[in-house]
mmCIF file of C-alpha atoms in Angstrom:
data_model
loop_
_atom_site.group_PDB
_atom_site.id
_atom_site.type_symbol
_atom_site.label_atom_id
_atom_site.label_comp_id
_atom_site.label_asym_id
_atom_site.label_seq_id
_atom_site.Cartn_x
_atom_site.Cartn_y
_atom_site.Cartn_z
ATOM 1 C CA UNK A 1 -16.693 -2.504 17.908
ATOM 2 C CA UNK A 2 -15.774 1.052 17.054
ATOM 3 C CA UNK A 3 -17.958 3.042 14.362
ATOM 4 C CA UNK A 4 -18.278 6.173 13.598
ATOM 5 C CA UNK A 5 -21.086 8.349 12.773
ATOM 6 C CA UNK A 6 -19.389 10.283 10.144
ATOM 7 C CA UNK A 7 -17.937 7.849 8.389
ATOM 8 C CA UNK A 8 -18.868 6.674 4.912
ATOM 9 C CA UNK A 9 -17.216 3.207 5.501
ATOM 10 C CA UNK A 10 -19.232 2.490 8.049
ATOM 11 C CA UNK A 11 -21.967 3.748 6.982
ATOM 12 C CA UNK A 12 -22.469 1.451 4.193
ATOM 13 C CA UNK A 13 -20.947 -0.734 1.556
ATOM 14 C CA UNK A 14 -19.191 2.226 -0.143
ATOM 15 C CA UNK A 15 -19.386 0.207 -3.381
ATOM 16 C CA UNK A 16 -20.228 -2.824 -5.213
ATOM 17 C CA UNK A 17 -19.971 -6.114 -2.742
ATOM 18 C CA UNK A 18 -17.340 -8.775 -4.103
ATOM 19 C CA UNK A 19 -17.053 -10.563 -0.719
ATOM 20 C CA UNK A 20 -17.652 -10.205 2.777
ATOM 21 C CA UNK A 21 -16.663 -11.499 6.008
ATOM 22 C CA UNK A 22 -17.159 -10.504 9.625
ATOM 23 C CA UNK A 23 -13.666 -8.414 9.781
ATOM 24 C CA UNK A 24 -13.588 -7.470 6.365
ATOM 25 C CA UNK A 25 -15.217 -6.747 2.957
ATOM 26 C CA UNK A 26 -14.600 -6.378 -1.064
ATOM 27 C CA UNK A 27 -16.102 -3.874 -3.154
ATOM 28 C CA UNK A 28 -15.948 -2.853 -6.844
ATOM 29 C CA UNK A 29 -15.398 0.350 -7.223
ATOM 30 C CA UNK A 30 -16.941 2.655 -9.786
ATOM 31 C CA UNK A 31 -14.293 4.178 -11.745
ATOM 32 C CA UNK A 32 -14.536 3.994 -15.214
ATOM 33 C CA UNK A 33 -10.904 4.923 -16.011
ATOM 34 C CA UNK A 34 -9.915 1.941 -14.194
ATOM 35 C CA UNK A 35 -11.742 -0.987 -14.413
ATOM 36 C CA UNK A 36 -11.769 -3.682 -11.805
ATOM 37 C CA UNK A 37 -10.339 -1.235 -9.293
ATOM 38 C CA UNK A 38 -11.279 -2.712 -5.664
ATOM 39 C CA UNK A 39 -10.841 -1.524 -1.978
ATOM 40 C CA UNK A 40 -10.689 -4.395 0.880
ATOM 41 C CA UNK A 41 -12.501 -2.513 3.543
ATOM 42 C CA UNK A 42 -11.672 -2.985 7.202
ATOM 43 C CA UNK A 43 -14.826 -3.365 9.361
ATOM 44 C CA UNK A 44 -14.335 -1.570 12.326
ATOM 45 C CA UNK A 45 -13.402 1.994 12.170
ATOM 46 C CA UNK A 46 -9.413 1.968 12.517
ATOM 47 C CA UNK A 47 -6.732 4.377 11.611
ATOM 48 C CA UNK A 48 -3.848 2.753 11.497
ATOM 49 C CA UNK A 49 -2.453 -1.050 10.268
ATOM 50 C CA UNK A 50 -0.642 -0.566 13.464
ATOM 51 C CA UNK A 51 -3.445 -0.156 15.712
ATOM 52 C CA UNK A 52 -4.768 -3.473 14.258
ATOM 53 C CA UNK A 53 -2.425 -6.601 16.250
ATOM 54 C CA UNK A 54 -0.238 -8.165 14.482
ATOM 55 C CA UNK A 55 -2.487 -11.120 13.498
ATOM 56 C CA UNK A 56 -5.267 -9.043 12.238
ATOM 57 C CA UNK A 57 -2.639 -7.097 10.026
ATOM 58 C CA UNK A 58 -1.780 -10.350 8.405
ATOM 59 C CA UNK A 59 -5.923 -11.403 7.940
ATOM 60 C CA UNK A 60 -6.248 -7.999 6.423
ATOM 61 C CA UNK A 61 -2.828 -8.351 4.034
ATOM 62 C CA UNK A 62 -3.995 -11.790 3.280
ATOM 63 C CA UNK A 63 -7.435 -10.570 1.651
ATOM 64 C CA UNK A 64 -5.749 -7.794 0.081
ATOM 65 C CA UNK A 65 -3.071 -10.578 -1.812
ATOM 66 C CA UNK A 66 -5.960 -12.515 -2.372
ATOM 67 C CA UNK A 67 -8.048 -10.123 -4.364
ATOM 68 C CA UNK A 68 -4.865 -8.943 -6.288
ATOM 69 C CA UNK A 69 -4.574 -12.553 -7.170
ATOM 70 C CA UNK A 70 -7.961 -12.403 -8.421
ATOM 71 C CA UNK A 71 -7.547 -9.262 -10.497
ATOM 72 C CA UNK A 72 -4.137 -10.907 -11.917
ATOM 73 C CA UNK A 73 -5.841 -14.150 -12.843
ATOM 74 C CA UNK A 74 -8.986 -12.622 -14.423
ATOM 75 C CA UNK A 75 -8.119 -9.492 -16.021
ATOM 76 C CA UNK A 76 -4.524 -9.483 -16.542
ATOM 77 C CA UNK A 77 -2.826 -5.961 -15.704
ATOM 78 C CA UNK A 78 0.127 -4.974 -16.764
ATOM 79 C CA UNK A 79 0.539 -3.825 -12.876
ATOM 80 C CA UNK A 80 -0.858 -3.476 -9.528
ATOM 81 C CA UNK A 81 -0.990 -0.802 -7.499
ATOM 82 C CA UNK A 82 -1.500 -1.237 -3.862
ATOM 83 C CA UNK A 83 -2.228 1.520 -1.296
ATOM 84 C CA UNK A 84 -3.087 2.479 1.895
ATOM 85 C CA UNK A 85 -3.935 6.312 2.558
ATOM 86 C CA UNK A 86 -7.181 6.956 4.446
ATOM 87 C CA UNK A 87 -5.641 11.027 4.632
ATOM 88 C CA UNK A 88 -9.708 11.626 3.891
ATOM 89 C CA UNK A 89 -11.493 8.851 5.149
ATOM 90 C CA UNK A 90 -9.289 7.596 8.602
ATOM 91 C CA UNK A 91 -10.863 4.441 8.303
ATOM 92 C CA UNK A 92 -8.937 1.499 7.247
ATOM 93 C CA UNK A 93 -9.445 0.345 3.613
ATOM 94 C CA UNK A 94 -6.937 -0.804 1.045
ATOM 95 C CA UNK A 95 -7.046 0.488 -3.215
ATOM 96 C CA UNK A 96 -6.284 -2.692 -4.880
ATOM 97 C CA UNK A 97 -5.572 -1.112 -8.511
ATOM 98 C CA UNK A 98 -4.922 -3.004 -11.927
ATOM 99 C CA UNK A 99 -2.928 -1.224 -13.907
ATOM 100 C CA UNK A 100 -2.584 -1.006 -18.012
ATOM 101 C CA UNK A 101 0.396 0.737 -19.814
ATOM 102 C CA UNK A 102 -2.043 3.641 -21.282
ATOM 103 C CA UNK A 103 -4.350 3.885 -18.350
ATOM 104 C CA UNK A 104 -5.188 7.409 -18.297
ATOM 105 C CA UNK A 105 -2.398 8.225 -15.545
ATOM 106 C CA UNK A 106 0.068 5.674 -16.323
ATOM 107 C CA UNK A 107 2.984 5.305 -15.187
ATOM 108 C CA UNK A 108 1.715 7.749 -12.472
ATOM 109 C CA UNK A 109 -0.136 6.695 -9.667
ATOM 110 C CA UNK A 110 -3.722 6.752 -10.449
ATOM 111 C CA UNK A 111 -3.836 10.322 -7.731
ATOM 112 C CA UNK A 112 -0.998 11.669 -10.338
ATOM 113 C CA UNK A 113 -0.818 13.736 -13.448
ATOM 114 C CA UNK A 114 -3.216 12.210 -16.307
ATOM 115 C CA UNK A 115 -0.854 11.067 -19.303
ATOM 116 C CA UNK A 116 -3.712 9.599 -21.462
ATOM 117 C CA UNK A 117 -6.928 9.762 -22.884
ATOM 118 C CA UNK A 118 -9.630 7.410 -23.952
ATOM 119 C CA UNK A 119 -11.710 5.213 -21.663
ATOM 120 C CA UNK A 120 -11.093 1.491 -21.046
ATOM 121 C CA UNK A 121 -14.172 -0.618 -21.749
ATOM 122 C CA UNK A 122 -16.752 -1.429 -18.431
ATOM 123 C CA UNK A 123 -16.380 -4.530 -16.837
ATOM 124 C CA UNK A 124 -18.675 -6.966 -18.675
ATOM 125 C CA UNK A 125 -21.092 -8.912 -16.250
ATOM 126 C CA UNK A 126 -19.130 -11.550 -16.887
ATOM 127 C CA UNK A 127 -15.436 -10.154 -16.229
ATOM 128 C CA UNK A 128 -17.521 -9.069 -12.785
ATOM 129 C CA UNK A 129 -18.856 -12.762 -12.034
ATOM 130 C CA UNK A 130 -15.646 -14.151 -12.683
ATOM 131 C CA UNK A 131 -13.841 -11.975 -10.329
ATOM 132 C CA UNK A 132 -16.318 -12.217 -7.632
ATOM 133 C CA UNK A 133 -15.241 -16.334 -7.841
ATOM 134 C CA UNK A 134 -11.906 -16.007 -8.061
ATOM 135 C CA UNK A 135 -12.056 -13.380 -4.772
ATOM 136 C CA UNK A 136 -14.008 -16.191 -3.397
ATOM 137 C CA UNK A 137 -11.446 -18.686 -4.350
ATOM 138 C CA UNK A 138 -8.422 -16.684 -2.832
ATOM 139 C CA UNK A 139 -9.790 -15.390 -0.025
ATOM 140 C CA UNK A 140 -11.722 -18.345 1.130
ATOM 141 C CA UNK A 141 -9.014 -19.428 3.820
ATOM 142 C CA UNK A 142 -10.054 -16.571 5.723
ATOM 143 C CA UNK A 143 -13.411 -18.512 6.959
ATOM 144 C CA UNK A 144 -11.413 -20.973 8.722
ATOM 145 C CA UNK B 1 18.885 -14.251 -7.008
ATOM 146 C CA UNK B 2 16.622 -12.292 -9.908
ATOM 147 C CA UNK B 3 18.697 -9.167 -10.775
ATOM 148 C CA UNK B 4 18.209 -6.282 -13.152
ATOM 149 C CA UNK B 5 20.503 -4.624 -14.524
ATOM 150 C CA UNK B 6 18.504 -1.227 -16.122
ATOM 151 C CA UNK B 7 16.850 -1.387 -12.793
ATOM 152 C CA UNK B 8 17.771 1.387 -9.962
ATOM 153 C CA UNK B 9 16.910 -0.470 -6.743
ATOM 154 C CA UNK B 10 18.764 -3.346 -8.028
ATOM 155 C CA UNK B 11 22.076 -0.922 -8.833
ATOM 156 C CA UNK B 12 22.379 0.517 -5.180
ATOM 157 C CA UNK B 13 20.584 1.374 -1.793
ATOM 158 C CA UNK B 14 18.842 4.053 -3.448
ATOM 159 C CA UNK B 15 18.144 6.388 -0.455
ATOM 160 C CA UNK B 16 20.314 6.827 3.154
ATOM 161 C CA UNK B 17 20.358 3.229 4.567
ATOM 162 C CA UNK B 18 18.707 3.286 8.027
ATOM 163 C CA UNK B 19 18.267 -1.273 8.312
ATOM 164 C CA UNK B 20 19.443 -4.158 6.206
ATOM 165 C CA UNK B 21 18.712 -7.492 5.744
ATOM 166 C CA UNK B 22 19.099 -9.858 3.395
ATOM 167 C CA UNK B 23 16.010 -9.954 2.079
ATOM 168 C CA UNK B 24 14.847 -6.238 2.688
ATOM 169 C CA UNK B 25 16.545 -3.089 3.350
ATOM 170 C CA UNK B 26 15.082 0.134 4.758
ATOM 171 C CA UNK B 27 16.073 3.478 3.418
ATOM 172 C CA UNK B 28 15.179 7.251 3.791
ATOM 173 C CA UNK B 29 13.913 9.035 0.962
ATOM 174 C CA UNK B 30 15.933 12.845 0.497
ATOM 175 C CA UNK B 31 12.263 14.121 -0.590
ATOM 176 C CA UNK B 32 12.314 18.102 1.584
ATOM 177 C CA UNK B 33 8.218 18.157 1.827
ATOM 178 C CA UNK B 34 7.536 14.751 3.506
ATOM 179 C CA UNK B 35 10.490 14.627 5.756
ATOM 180 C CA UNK B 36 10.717 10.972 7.527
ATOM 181 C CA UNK B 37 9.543 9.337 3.752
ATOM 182 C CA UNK B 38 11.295 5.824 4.345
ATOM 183 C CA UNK B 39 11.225 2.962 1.278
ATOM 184 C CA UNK B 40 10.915 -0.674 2.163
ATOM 185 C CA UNK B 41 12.784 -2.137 -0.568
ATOM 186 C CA UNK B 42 12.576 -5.969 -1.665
ATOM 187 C CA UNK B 43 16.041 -7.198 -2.472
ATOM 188 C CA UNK B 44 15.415 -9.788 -5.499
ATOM 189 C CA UNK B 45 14.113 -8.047 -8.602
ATOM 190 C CA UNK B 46 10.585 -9.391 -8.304
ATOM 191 C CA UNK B 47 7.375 -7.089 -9.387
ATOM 192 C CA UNK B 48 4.618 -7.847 -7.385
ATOM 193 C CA UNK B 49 3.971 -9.024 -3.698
ATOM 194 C CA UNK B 50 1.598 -12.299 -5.450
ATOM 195 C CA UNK B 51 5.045 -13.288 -6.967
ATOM 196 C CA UNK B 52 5.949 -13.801 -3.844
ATOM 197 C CA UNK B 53 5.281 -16.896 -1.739
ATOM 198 C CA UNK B 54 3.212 -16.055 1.276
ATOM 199 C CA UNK B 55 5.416 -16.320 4.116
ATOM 200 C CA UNK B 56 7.946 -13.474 2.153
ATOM 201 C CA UNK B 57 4.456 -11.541 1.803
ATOM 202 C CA UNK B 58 4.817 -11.599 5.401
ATOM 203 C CA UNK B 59 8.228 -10.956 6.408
ATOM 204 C CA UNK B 60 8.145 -7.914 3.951
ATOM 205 C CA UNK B 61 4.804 -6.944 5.689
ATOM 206 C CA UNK B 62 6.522 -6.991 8.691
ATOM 207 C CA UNK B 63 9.121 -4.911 7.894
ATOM 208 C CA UNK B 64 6.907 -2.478 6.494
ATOM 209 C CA UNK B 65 4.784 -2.285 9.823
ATOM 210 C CA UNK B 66 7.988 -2.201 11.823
ATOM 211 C CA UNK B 67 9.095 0.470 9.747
ATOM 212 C CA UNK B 68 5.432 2.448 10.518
ATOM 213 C CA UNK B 69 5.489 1.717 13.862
ATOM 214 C CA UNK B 70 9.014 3.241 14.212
ATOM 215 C CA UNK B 71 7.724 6.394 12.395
ATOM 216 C CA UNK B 72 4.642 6.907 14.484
ATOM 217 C CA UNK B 73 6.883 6.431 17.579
ATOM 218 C CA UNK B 74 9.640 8.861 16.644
ATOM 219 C CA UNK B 75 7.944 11.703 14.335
ATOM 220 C CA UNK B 76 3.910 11.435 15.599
ATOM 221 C CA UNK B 77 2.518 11.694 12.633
ATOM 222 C CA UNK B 78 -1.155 12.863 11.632
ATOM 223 C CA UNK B 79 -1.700 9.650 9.582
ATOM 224 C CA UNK B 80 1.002 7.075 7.703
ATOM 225 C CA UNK B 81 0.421 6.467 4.096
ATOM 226 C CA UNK B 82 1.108 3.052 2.380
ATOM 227 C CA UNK B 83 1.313 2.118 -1.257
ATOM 228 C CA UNK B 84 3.031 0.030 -3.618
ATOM 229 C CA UNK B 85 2.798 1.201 -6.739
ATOM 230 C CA UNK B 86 5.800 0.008 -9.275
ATOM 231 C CA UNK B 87 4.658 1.496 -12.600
ATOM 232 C CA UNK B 88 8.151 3.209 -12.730
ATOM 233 C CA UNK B 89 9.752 0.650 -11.553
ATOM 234 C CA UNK B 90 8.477 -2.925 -11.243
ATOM 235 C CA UNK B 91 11.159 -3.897 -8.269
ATOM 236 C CA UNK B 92 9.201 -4.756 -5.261
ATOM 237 C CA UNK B 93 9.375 -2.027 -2.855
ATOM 238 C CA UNK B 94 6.950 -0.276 -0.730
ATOM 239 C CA UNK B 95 6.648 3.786 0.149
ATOM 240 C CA UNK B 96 5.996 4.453 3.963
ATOM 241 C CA UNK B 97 5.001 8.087 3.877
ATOM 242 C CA UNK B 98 4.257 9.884 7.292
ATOM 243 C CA UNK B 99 1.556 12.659 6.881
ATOM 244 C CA UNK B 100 0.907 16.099 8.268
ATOM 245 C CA UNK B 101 -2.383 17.935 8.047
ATOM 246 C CA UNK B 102 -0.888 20.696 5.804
ATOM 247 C CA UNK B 103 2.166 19.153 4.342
ATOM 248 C CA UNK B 104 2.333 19.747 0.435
ATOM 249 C CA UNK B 105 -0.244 17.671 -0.839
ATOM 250 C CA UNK B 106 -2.458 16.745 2.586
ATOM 251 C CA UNK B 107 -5.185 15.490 2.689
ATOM 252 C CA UNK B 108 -4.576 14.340 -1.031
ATOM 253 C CA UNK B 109 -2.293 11.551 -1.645
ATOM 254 C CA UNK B 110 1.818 12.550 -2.258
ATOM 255 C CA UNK B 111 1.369 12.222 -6.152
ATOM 256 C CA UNK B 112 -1.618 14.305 -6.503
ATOM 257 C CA UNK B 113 -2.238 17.651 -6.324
ATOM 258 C CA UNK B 114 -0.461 20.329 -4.403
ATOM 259 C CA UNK B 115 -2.632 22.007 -1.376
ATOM 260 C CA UNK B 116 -0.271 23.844 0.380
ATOM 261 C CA UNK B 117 2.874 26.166 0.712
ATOM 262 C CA UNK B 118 5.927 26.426 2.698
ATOM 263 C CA UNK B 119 8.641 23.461 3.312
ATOM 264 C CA UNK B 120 8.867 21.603 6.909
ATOM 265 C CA UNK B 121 11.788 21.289 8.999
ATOM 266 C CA UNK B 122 14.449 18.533 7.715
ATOM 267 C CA UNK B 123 14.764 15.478 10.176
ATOM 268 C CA UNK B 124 17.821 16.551 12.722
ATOM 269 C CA UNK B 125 20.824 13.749 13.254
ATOM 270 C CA UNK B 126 18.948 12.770 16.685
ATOM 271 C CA UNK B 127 15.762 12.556 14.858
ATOM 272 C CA UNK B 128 17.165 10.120 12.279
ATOM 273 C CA UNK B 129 19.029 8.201 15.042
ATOM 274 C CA UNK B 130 16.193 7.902 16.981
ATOM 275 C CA UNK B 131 14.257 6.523 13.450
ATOM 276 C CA UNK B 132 17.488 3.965 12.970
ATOM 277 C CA UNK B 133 17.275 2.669 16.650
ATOM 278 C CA UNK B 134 13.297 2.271 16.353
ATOM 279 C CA UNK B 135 13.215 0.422 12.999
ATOM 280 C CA UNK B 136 16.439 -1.717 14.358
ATOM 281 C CA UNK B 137 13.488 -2.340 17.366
ATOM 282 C CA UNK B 138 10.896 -3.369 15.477
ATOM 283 C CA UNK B 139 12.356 -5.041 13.015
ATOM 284 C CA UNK B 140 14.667 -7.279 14.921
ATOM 285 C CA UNK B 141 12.448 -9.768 15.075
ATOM 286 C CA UNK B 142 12.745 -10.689 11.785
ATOM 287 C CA UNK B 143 16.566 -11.472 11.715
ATOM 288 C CA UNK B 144 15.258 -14.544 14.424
#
């Protein structure tokens, strides 16, 4: 499997562990202006969705819909923002990004211009369980 | 079919038209500083990809690799950017961005901060062909 030394996705869990599986993992990211903000982390150190083959892109897509169906079901965005950039870190890894109408950049993307100000309450331990089972929930058709 | 009517990618093909389909189309964005920007654009007025039962997750996935693959192929890119965002508006559509260490914003995402001066070469008429021809290759295999 391909890793890199310099990588901080390989390296370690670059964030708070949702889920995991062999390919792939979940984290919770620690961004207080947007709470519930997760990245779906590709395992191996890849560049490209198109260097993965097309069945692997579909695994990958497939945990990435699952954990915005989490963040729909448990916290309720007004939006969500997907993305794929990796112009920093060239290692495969997907923002999965709820969205509120006053966020502090909405309607920009979260890289834009800030609009707003204020901070969103944390993530109670709860909100945090319940997203961790609903990830669970969504993404568990990827163990079989 | 869900339609908007206040909603510009319902109105027209909002960009040059490089592949259609009924479900999808494929256009080129006129933005000067990331020349080869395409938009994967959803046809029914639906807001997010989880609204969407998973096999049309997948045929839009598709397209949007195809439409990668094509740009890798034809431009060589330094890395492709993914995201879709919505906030603006909420009509399904995806931005396929090819990069270049030093275009306007590298290595920050297109919406953030500007890094860098001076304005790339447009795509030619062959260069745009050639994009056409490759997306009409890769994404062939979803008219089957």
């Amino acid at each position: 499997m391909k890793v890199s030394d310099k990588c901080e996705l390989c390296a370690g869990p670059a964030g708070t562990l949702l889920w995991k599986h062999e390919l792939v993992r979940v984290v919770l990211v620690d961004d207080p202006n947007y709470p519930g903000f997760c990245r779906v982390i590709w395992t191996e150190h890849i560049k490209e969705m198109t260097d993965l083959p097309p069945p692997r892109r579909a695994f990958l897509m497939a945990a990435v819909f699952g954990v915005e169906q989490a963040l729909r079901e448990v916290l309720k965005p007004d939006k969500i923002n997907l993305a794929s950039l990796g112009n920093m870190v060239p290692h495969l890894h997907w923002h999965v990004i709820p969205r509120r109408i006053g966020d502090k950049s909405f309607p920009n993307a979260i890289w834009g211009k800030a609009e707003n100000e204020g901070q969103p309450e944390p993530l109670s331990k709860e909100q945090i369980a319940a997203l961790k089972k609903s990830i669970e929930k969504y993404c568990s058709v990827l163990n079989h």
